[in-house]
Short mmCIF file of C-alpha atoms in Angstrom, two decimals:
data_model
loop_
_atom_site.label_atom_id
_atom_site.label_comp_id
_atom_site.label_asym_id
_atom_site.label_seq_id
_atom_site.Cartn_x
_atom_site.Cartn_y
_atom_site.Cartn_z
CA UNK A 1 -7.63 19.42 5.46
CA UNK A 2 -4.28 17.72 5.11
CA UNK A 3 -2.33 17.41 1.90
CA UNK A 4 -3.15 14.24 -0.09
CA UNK A 5 0.43 13.03 0.31
CA UNK A 6 0.19 13.40 4.09
CA UNK A 7 -2.85 11.12 4.32
CA UNK A 8 -1.30 8.10 2.56
CA UNK A 9 1.82 7.18 4.53
CA UNK A 10 2.98 4.00 2.77
CA UNK A 11 1.66 0.79 1.18
CA UNK A 12 1.42 -2.31 3.32
CA UNK A 13 3.25 -5.19 1.64
CA UNK A 14 2.28 -8.49 3.24
CA UNK A 15 0.99 -11.88 2.11
CA UNK A 16 -2.58 -10.86 2.75
CA UNK A 17 -2.21 -7.64 0.76
CA UNK A 18 -0.58 -9.52 -2.15
CA UNK A 19 -3.67 -11.75 -2.41
CA UNK A 20 -5.89 -8.71 -2.95
CA UNK A 21 -3.90 -7.17 -5.82
CA UNK A 22 -5.58 -9.41 -8.41
CA UNK A 23 -8.99 -8.21 -7.18
CA UNK A 24 -7.86 -4.54 -7.26
CA UNK A 25 -7.81 -4.34 -3.45
CA UNK A 26 -4.84 -2.44 -2.04
CA UNK A 27 -3.73 -1.82 1.55
CA UNK A 28 -2.19 1.44 2.77
CA UNK A 29 -0.96 2.73 6.10
CA UNK A 30 -2.78 6.04 6.56
CA UNK A 31 -2.94 8.98 8.93
CA UNK A 32 -4.79 8.09 12.16
CA UNK A 33 -7.17 11.02 11.88
CA UNK A 34 -8.03 10.46 8.19
CA UNK A 35 -11.64 9.68 7.30
CA UNK A 36 -12.79 7.30 4.58
CA UNK A 37 -13.74 10.15 2.26
CA UNK A 38 -10.31 11.78 2.72
CA UNK A 39 -8.57 8.47 1.99
CA UNK A 40 -10.70 7.94 -1.13
CA UNK A 41 -9.90 11.44 -2.43
CA UNK A 42 -6.19 10.98 -1.72
CA UNK A 43 -5.92 7.64 -3.55
CA UNK A 44 -7.88 8.97 -6.53
CA UNK A 45 -5.70 12.09 -6.71
CA UNK A 46 -2.31 10.42 -6.24
CA UNK A 47 -2.78 7.34 -8.43
CA UNK A 48 -5.41 8.56 -10.92
CA UNK A 49 -7.85 5.69 -10.32
CA UNK A 50 -11.52 5.37 -9.36
CA UNK A 51 -12.17 4.04 -5.85
CA UNK A 52 -15.23 1.90 -5.17
CA UNK A 53 -15.01 1.54 -1.37
CA UNK A 54 -12.67 2.06 1.57
CA UNK A 55 -12.51 -0.04 4.74
CA UNK A 56 -10.38 1.09 7.67
CA UNK A 57 -8.82 -0.76 10.61
CA UNK A 58 -7.08 0.65 13.69
CA UNK A 59 -4.11 -1.55 14.58
CA UNK A 60 -2.98 -1.37 18.20
CA UNK A 61 0.70 -1.50 19.09
CA UNK A 62 2.39 -4.73 20.09
CA UNK A 63 4.10 -5.24 23.43
CA UNK A 64 7.89 -5.31 23.04
CA UNK A 65 10.64 -6.11 25.52
CA UNK A 66 13.86 -4.14 25.66
CA UNK A 67 15.79 -6.20 28.16
CA UNK A 68 14.92 -7.96 31.38
CA UNK A 69 12.49 -5.44 32.78
CA UNK A 70 12.02 -2.81 30.11
CA UNK A 71 8.67 -3.21 28.45
CA UNK A 72 6.87 -0.94 26.03
CA UNK A 73 4.65 -0.95 23.00
CA UNK A 74 5.16 -0.18 19.35
CA UNK A 75 3.17 2.66 17.84
CA UNK A 76 -0.45 2.06 16.87
CA UNK A 77 -1.54 2.97 13.34
CA UNK A 78 -4.46 2.90 10.91
CA UNK A 79 -4.75 0.74 7.78
CA UNK A 80 -7.05 1.33 4.83
CA UNK A 81 -8.24 -1.41 2.47
CA UNK A 82 -9.03 0.37 -0.81
CA UNK A 83 -11.07 -1.43 -3.48
CA UNK A 84 -11.11 -0.01 -7.00
CA UNK A 85 -14.02 -0.19 -9.44
CA UNK A 86 -14.00 -2.95 -12.06
CA UNK A 87 -13.45 -0.54 -14.96
CA UNK A 88 -10.66 1.41 -13.20
CA UNK A 89 -7.04 0.88 -14.17
CA UNK A 90 -4.75 -0.88 -11.71
CA UNK A 91 -2.18 1.00 -9.64
CA UNK A 92 1.14 0.76 -11.47
CA UNK A 93 3.25 0.42 -8.31
CA UNK A 94 1.61 -2.90 -7.43
CA UNK A 95 1.58 -4.42 -10.96
CA UNK A 96 5.15 -5.72 -10.72
CA UNK A 97 4.43 -7.33 -7.33
CA UNK A 98 1.48 -9.50 -8.40
#
């Protein structure tokens, strides 16, 4: 099993993720091979909260151009939507953003 800090790569800060902060729903970029139970354990360990459910999405890379004929794709990644229980405390990192 990977280290907890290897599973959670970084938070995703977008308009859609900001809307979920009030409902205690947070979005993280996670390791591609991480399972929902590993993500739940990592969030609970790192932030000291209680997780209710985890939803995951695989995001495919976008096509990018690098000139007239150069074409490639950006890297694909995995996102996790983490919902906390109602009686759990909020994650302090996101409190200033809401």
